[in-house]
Each structure stands twice: as C-alpha cells, then as structure tokens.
Short mmCIF file of C-alpha atoms in Angstrom, two decimals:
data_model
loop_
_atom_site.label_atom_id
_atom_site.label_comp_id
_atom_site.label_asym_id
_atom_site.label_seq_id
_atom_site.Cartn_x
_atom_site.Cartn_y
_atom_site.Cartn_z
CA UNK A 195 30.91 -7.25 -73.26
CA UNK A 196 34.19 -9.39 -72.04
CA UNK A 197 34.33 -6.23 -69.15
CA UNK A 198 30.70 -8.07 -68.15
CA UNK A 199 31.49 -10.28 -65.15
CA UNK A 200 28.64 -13.01 -64.38
CA UNK A 201 28.21 -12.39 -60.69
CA UNK A 202 28.62 -9.68 -58.29
CA UNK A 203 28.60 -10.72 -54.71
CA UNK A 204 27.57 -8.36 -52.37
CA UNK A 205 29.24 -9.33 -49.23
CA UNK A 206 31.93 -11.09 -47.80
CA UNK A 207 30.42 -13.04 -44.59
CA UNK A 208 29.25 -16.97 -44.56
CA UNK A 209 27.28 -16.36 -47.36
CA UNK A 210 28.89 -14.29 -49.70
CA UNK A 211 31.86 -16.63 -49.78
CA UNK A 212 30.18 -19.59 -49.99
CA UNK A 213 28.68 -18.30 -52.80
CA UNK A 214 31.74 -17.32 -54.15
CA UNK A 215 33.37 -21.23 -53.44
CA UNK A 216 30.49 -22.48 -55.42
CA UNK A 217 30.41 -19.76 -58.41
CA UNK A 218 34.07 -20.09 -58.79
CA UNK A 219 33.93 -24.22 -59.01
CA UNK A 220 31.79 -23.30 -62.11
CA UNK A 221 33.85 -21.48 -63.79
CA UNK A 222 31.83 -18.52 -63.84
CA UNK A 223 33.26 -14.98 -63.67
CA UNK A 224 32.51 -13.29 -60.03
CA UNK A 225 33.75 -10.20 -58.48
CA UNK A 226 33.15 -10.10 -54.44
CA UNK A 227 33.05 -7.27 -52.75
CA UNK A 228 33.06 -6.89 -49.02
CA UNK A 229 32.33 -3.91 -46.37
CA UNK A 230 33.96 -5.88 -43.83
CA UNK A 231 31.40 -5.69 -41.66
CA UNK A 232 29.98 -9.39 -41.22
CA UNK A 233 28.29 -10.29 -37.39
CA UNK A 234 30.55 -13.64 -37.77
CA UNK A 235 33.29 -11.13 -36.92
CA UNK A 236 31.90 -10.85 -33.76
CA UNK A 237 31.98 -14.00 -32.41
CA UNK A 238 35.01 -15.17 -30.08
CA UNK A 239 33.95 -18.64 -30.63
CA UNK A 240 30.99 -20.58 -32.35
CA UNK A 241 30.21 -23.76 -30.74
CA UNK A 242 27.05 -24.89 -32.96
CA UNK A 243 28.56 -24.89 -36.32
CA UNK A 244 29.23 -28.75 -37.41
CA UNK A 245 32.57 -29.68 -38.07
CA UNK A 246 35.15 -27.97 -35.02
CA UNK A 247 34.83 -29.38 -32.18
CA UNK A 248 35.92 -26.96 -29.63
CA UNK A 249 34.28 -24.13 -31.39
CA UNK A 250 36.23 -21.80 -34.02
CA UNK A 251 36.11 -17.70 -33.59
CA UNK A 252 34.64 -15.93 -36.32
CA UNK A 253 37.24 -14.24 -37.59
CA UNK A 254 39.12 -17.53 -38.18
CA UNK A 255 35.77 -19.24 -39.53
CA UNK A 256 36.06 -15.76 -42.20
CA UNK A 257 39.80 -16.27 -43.02
CA UNK A 258 39.53 -20.27 -43.77
CA UNK A 259 36.62 -19.65 -46.04
CA UNK A 260 38.08 -16.68 -47.66
CA UNK A 261 41.47 -18.60 -48.38
CA UNK A 262 39.13 -21.21 -49.70
CA UNK A 263 36.95 -19.20 -52.03
CA UNK A 264 40.21 -17.45 -53.66
CA UNK A 265 41.67 -20.70 -54.39
CA UNK A 266 39.39 -20.65 -57.06
CA UNK A 267 38.54 -17.11 -57.58
CA UNK A 268 39.75 -13.52 -57.51
CA UNK A 269 40.81 -11.94 -54.06
CA UNK A 270 38.18 -10.48 -51.90
CA UNK A 271 37.78 -6.64 -52.79
CA UNK A 272 37.52 -4.52 -49.19
CA UNK A 273 35.09 -2.26 -50.65
CA UNK A 274 31.45 -0.73 -50.39
CA UNK A 275 28.79 -1.10 -52.95
CA UNK A 276 27.40 2.82 -52.86
CA UNK A 277 25.34 2.42 -55.40
CA UNK A 278 23.50 -0.48 -57.74
CA UNK A 279 21.37 0.32 -60.98
CA UNK A 280 19.88 -1.59 -63.83
CA UNK A 281 21.25 -1.17 -67.36
CA UNK A 282 18.87 -3.35 -69.19
CA UNK A 283 19.43 -6.81 -67.94
CA UNK A 284 22.34 -6.19 -66.56
CA UNK A 285 23.64 -4.70 -63.64
CA UNK A 286 26.01 -1.69 -62.70
CA UNK A 287 27.29 -0.79 -59.25
CA UNK A 288 29.93 1.63 -58.16
CA UNK A 289 32.27 1.57 -55.17
CA UNK A 290 34.24 4.76 -54.39
CA UNK A 291 36.90 3.70 -57.19
CA UNK A 292 35.26 1.56 -59.46
CA UNK A 293 32.21 0.24 -61.36
CA UNK A 294 31.11 -3.34 -62.17
CA UNK A 295 29.35 -4.62 -64.25
CA UNK A 296 27.64 -7.78 -63.75
CA UNK A 297 24.50 -10.34 -65.28
CA UNK A 298 23.75 -11.55 -61.89
CA UNK A 299 23.63 -10.27 -58.53
CA UNK A 300 24.20 -12.09 -55.15
CA UNK A 301 23.26 -10.03 -51.71
CA UNK A 302 24.64 -11.52 -48.86
CA UNK A 303 25.16 -8.37 -46.86
CA UNK A 304 23.65 -9.07 -43.85
CA UNK A 305 21.71 -7.14 -40.78
CA UNK A 306 23.02 -4.83 -37.74
CA UNK A 307 22.24 -5.72 -34.22
CA UNK A 308 21.34 -2.79 -32.82
CA UNK A 309 23.37 -2.12 -29.83
CA UNK A 310 22.15 -1.27 -26.36
CA UNK A 311 23.99 1.49 -24.45
CA UNK A 312 27.75 0.51 -24.03
CA UNK A 313 30.73 2.34 -25.17
CA UNK A 314 32.97 0.68 -27.99
CA UNK A 315 35.59 -0.29 -26.05
CA UNK A 316 33.09 -1.65 -23.37
CA UNK A 317 31.32 -3.32 -26.18
CA UNK A 318 34.35 -5.15 -27.26
CA UNK A 319 35.78 -6.66 -24.46
CA UNK A 320 31.91 -7.73 -23.13
CA UNK A 321 31.36 -9.76 -26.52
CA UNK A 322 34.97 -11.31 -26.23
CA UNK A 323 34.18 -12.25 -22.36
CA UNK A 324 30.64 -13.68 -23.43
CA UNK A 325 29.43 -11.07 -21.12
CA UNK A 326 27.03 -10.09 -24.25
CA UNK A 327 26.14 -12.10 -26.29
CA UNK A 328 23.24 -11.40 -29.36
CA UNK A 329 22.33 -15.02 -30.43
CA UNK A 330 20.85 -17.72 -27.90
CA UNK A 331 20.24 -20.18 -30.95
CA UNK A 332 24.44 -19.83 -30.90
CA UNK A 333 25.47 -19.67 -27.78
CA UNK A 334 22.39 -20.22 -25.20
CA UNK A 335 24.27 -23.58 -24.04
CA UNK A 336 27.02 -21.33 -22.49
CA UNK A 337 25.10 -19.61 -20.46
CA UNK A 338 23.21 -23.02 -18.93
CA UNK A 339 22.32 -22.38 -15.37
CA UNK A 340 23.99 -18.77 -15.47
CA UNK A 341 22.87 -15.39 -14.40
CA UNK A 342 21.24 -13.92 -17.52
CA UNK A 343 19.60 -10.30 -18.33
CA UNK A 344 17.89 -9.94 -21.33
CA UNK A 345 17.38 -6.24 -22.66
CA UNK A 346 14.17 -5.81 -24.28
CA UNK A 347 10.72 -5.66 -24.14
CA UNK A 348 7.29 -6.01 -26.76
CA UNK A 349 7.26 -9.51 -28.05
CA UNK A 350 10.93 -9.68 -29.20
CA UNK A 351 11.94 -8.86 -25.75
CA UNK A 352 9.16 -11.41 -24.11
CA UNK A 353 10.13 -14.32 -26.50
CA UNK A 354 14.01 -13.82 -25.83
CA UNK A 355 13.56 -14.51 -22.29
CA UNK A 356 11.13 -17.09 -22.78
CA UNK A 357 13.51 -19.01 -25.00
CA UNK A 358 16.34 -18.45 -22.93
CA UNK A 359 15.17 -20.09 -19.97
CA UNK A 360 15.25 -23.36 -21.49
CA UNK A 361 18.92 -23.01 -20.15
CA UNK A 362 18.80 -21.01 -17.31
CA UNK A 363 16.23 -20.27 -14.01
CA UNK A 364 17.61 -17.27 -13.53
CA UNK A 365 16.59 -14.30 -16.51
CA UNK A 366 15.59 -10.92 -16.00
CA UNK A 367 13.94 -8.89 -18.49
CA UNK A 368 14.66 -5.30 -18.54
CA UNK A 369 12.57 -2.92 -20.47
CA UNK A 370 15.49 -0.51 -23.15
CA UNK A 371 13.80 2.89 -22.07
CA UNK A 372 10.65 3.27 -19.47
CA UNK A 373 8.00 0.71 -18.49
CA UNK A 374 7.61 -2.84 -20.27
CA UNK A 375 5.12 -2.81 -23.55
CA UNK A 376 3.42 -6.60 -22.54
CA UNK A 377 0.45 -7.82 -23.14
CA UNK A 378 -1.31 -9.40 -19.88
CA UNK A 379 -1.42 -12.95 -21.59
CA UNK A 380 2.83 -12.43 -21.87
CA UNK A 381 3.05 -10.64 -18.17
CA UNK A 382 1.55 -13.93 -17.02
CA UNK A 383 3.85 -16.25 -19.03
CA UNK A 384 6.44 -14.82 -17.55
CA UNK A 385 5.38 -15.02 -13.59
CA UNK A 386 4.64 -18.73 -14.34
CA UNK A 387 7.95 -19.25 -15.39
CA UNK A 388 9.59 -17.01 -12.77
CA UNK A 389 11.31 -14.74 -15.37
CA UNK A 390 11.86 -11.01 -13.15
CA UNK A 391 10.12 -7.86 -15.05
CA UNK A 392 12.66 -4.95 -14.35
CA UNK A 393 11.38 -1.52 -16.15
CA UNK A 394 14.12 0.96 -17.53
CA UNK A 395 15.75 3.03 -18.60
CA UNK A 396 18.35 1.35 -18.83
CA UNK A 397 21.55 3.35 -18.23
CA UNK A 398 24.69 2.15 -20.00
CA UNK A 399 26.30 -1.17 -19.63
CA UNK A 400 29.66 -1.84 -17.38
CA UNK A 401 31.98 -4.30 -16.86
CA UNK A 402 32.97 -5.43 -13.17
CA UNK A 403 34.71 -8.01 -12.51
CA UNK A 404 33.37 -11.47 -13.83
CA UNK A 405 30.26 -9.51 -14.64
CA UNK A 406 28.47 -7.32 -16.97
CA UNK A 407 26.37 -4.98 -14.56
CA UNK A 408 23.08 -3.39 -16.14
CA UNK A 409 21.95 0.07 -14.05
CA UNK A 410 18.22 0.72 -13.86
CA UNK A 411 15.80 2.64 -11.71
CA UNK A 412 15.49 0.21 -9.36
CA UNK A 413 19.45 -0.66 -8.54
CA UNK A 414 22.15 -1.94 -10.63
CA UNK A 415 21.34 -5.49 -11.80
CA UNK A 416 24.76 -7.95 -12.24
CA UNK A 417 24.79 -10.80 -14.88
CA UNK A 418 27.29 -13.74 -16.20
CA UNK A 419 25.73 -12.11 -19.71
CA UNK A 420 23.83 -10.23 -20.91
CA UNK A 421 21.54 -10.75 -24.69
CA UNK A 422 20.58 -7.59 -26.44
CA UNK A 423 16.86 -7.87 -27.93
CA UNK A 424 16.22 -4.17 -29.36
CA UNK A 425 16.34 -5.77 -33.38
CA UNK A 426 18.66 -4.83 -36.03
CA UNK A 427 19.13 -2.90 -39.36
CA UNK A 428 18.57 -5.42 -42.29
CA UNK A 429 21.50 -4.28 -44.82
CA UNK A 430 18.60 -4.82 -48.15
CA UNK A 431 19.11 -0.96 -49.02
CA UNK A 432 20.72 -1.99 -52.42
CA UNK A 433 17.86 -4.19 -53.59
CA UNK A 434 14.88 -2.50 -52.02
CA UNK A 435 16.41 0.72 -54.37
CA UNK A 436 16.33 -1.50 -57.23
CA UNK A 437 12.25 -2.13 -56.33
CA UNK A 438 13.00 -5.90 -54.49
CA UNK A 439 10.07 -6.60 -52.67
CA UNK A 440 11.06 -6.89 -48.68
CA UNK A 441 9.05 -7.34 -45.00
CA UNK A 442 8.37 -4.46 -43.00
CA UNK A 443 11.10 -4.69 -41.55
CA UNK A 444 13.54 -4.86 -44.84
CA UNK A 445 14.07 -8.86 -45.12
CA UNK A 446 14.37 -9.22 -48.58
CA UNK A 447 11.68 -11.66 -49.90
CA UNK A 448 12.84 -14.97 -52.09
CA UNK A 449 11.46 -18.05 -53.58
CA UNK A 450 12.61 -20.99 -52.99
CA UNK A 451 15.92 -20.75 -54.74
CA UNK A 452 16.49 -17.52 -53.43
CA UNK A 453 15.77 -15.48 -56.24
CA UNK A 454 14.12 -11.91 -55.23
CA UNK A 455 11.43 -10.07 -56.91
CA UNK A 456 14.18 -8.46 -59.73
CA UNK A 457 14.83 -11.06 -62.12
CA UNK A 458 19.09 -11.78 -61.66
CA UNK A 459 19.31 -10.33 -58.08
CA UNK A 460 19.44 -12.61 -55.58
CA UNK A 461 19.49 -13.09 -51.82
CA UNK A 462 21.07 -15.42 -48.91
CA UNK A 463 22.30 -15.72 -45.40
CA UNK A 464 20.57 -13.09 -42.88
CA UNK A 465 19.53 -10.06 -45.84
CA UNK A 466 16.57 -12.59 -46.57
CA UNK A 467 13.91 -13.57 -44.00
CA UNK A 468 14.85 -16.80 -42.70
CA UNK A 469 16.95 -18.12 -39.76
CA UNK A 470 19.83 -16.32 -38.84
CA UNK A 471 22.34 -18.86 -38.53
CA UNK A 472 25.78 -19.47 -40.07
CA UNK A 473 24.70 -23.04 -41.77
CA UNK A 474 21.60 -22.27 -42.89
CA UNK A 475 23.31 -18.90 -44.36
CA UNK A 476 25.96 -20.89 -45.81
CA UNK A 477 22.85 -23.60 -47.58
CA UNK A 478 21.04 -20.89 -48.35
CA UNK A 479 24.05 -19.36 -50.30
CA UNK A 480 24.76 -23.08 -51.86
CA UNK A 481 20.73 -23.24 -53.19
CA UNK A 482 21.36 -19.47 -54.82
CA UNK A 483 24.96 -20.01 -56.40
CA UNK A 484 23.08 -22.99 -58.12
CA UNK A 485 20.12 -21.28 -59.24
CA UNK A 486 22.50 -18.49 -60.76
CA UNK A 487 24.65 -21.06 -62.55
CA UNK A 488 21.25 -22.16 -63.96
CA UNK A 489 19.42 -19.23 -64.97
CA UNK A 490 22.60 -17.57 -66.57
CA UNK A 491 22.45 -20.94 -68.20
CA UNK A 492 19.12 -20.25 -70.13
CA UNK A 493 20.50 -17.16 -71.53
CA UNK A 494 23.66 -18.41 -72.87
CA UNK A 495 26.06 -21.69 -73.33
CA UNK A 496 28.30 -22.21 -70.65
CA UNK A 497 30.51 -24.90 -71.99
CA UNK A 498 34.16 -25.05 -72.20
#
C-alpha cells in the first residue's frame, strides 16, 4: 500500500522533532503533525539544556529542530489530529483536511500546565520577564536568593515549595482556593524550613513594576517570581481512546523502549510518565524511534 507511511508522529515539540530526525535518517516514511502547543515555546530562555552557553529561547530551539528535521524528511504539517482508530494492524488518523494511514504512531503530545488566574496578556508578559515560571528543575537557579511564591497546596504544592527552598530562603506557599490542605507533618516541615503558608483564595495575579503580585485575603503579596503548582492536563486522549494503559492522571504507561500497551503505538516526552525535561524527552524520542525501526523490521525487510 503506497499510501501507507511507516510512522505518524503526533506533536512537534522536542520529542516529536527528535524522533523525526531519527526516523527520516533510517529512511522510513513519516509525517509530523503539530498542533503548535509545545510547552517549550513558553520558555523565554532555557539555560540547563546542554550545548547552548548563555541559553536559548524555546521558540528558537523549536525552529532549529524543525529545520533540522525537515533536512531529511517532509515538512512538518501544522494541524491537529482529531481522531485516530485501528484498521487491522494499521492506524488511521484524521485532521480537518486529510486522512493519514500509518504502520506505527508515536505520540509526543506533551501536557498542558494548569494556569493561575491571570489574563492572557499578563500571562505572556509574566512568562517573558521570568515573573511566572512553571519548572523549578529548569530555572530554579535563576531565582537564587530571590523572593519566590508558590501557588498550590496538597503534596504537589508542598513538594514544589520545599524543592525551591534549596535556592532561596524566601519562599511562600499560597493556597489557590481556600485553606491549605496539608498534613501535620507537611506543616511542621514548612515551619522548620521557614516557608510561609498563606491561605487563599488567590485573586487574579497582576504585574507591578518589577514584581508579580498575588492578592490574598491577608493582603497583596509581591514576589520576584511565582511558580504555579496546580498540576497539568496530559494530552493522552488519542492513545487512551485506543485503549492504551495510563496512570490515574493520564500519563501513558510505556515499557523501557517507549512502547505503550497498544502494539504499534509509542509515546515519548511529557505525555509518558517520567521527568518533564527537554533533554529527557529527546532521549526518550531517540529510544522510541529506534524501537519503531526495529519493530517494523520484524514485519518486513528494511533494505535499499
């Protein structure tokens, strides 16, 4: 079937584009469909991604990766996969404009962070200026000895506040809604570390001069940076609709070679359970792409 491709990659972030480079250089036929929602595009400058002294903007990293992928394979298509189904051993996926049939599918769709209350323009500006940050592993170093707020509660908010305490003594944990829901042990540990716990609800955040302000019932709190610890939505619906196994929060379960529980369906990056880091996503993509090649080779001869 000449119209059947070897692999459909869904997602054009670091994982999807890395896999595209590998698969194209394996001389496999592929398509990359990208909805344009990679979290990497939010990063004003990533400084912990090796190979870029001084850092690199997330949008520039994505541009360079797309350019490199397109040196070997087809252009990335900007579209959204609206539906996917099985047809025997093949996968049939649909966008608004076309139907794609593939022998395998790599899901690299990532996640969506839950945002605090702030208007779209303010959110974009706060991200650009480093007033709002979503990844303490990525950029906690940049808030060293600064005044930091964490919006969250439960274990997720608690853990993020404690993690950030390694960078600065001035950390405040603000409940997003009402009172904090923390265990006695968690409260004791916050007290021990000097982390202030402030009850919510948080009103919409705003930018004032060089600070980001979090209004609370106890008054306005101004910070150098705020980290929302409000969880995220995993973009795993397409795989789950096929019956793929996932955790309670939606992360796809994969084996050591990035295979999901559905034969021919693979996952890499933040959509799979693991560390939400660009380098980790790229590593998973390399593993997934090589596995896809090897699994396809078991069904037909890959030779020129």
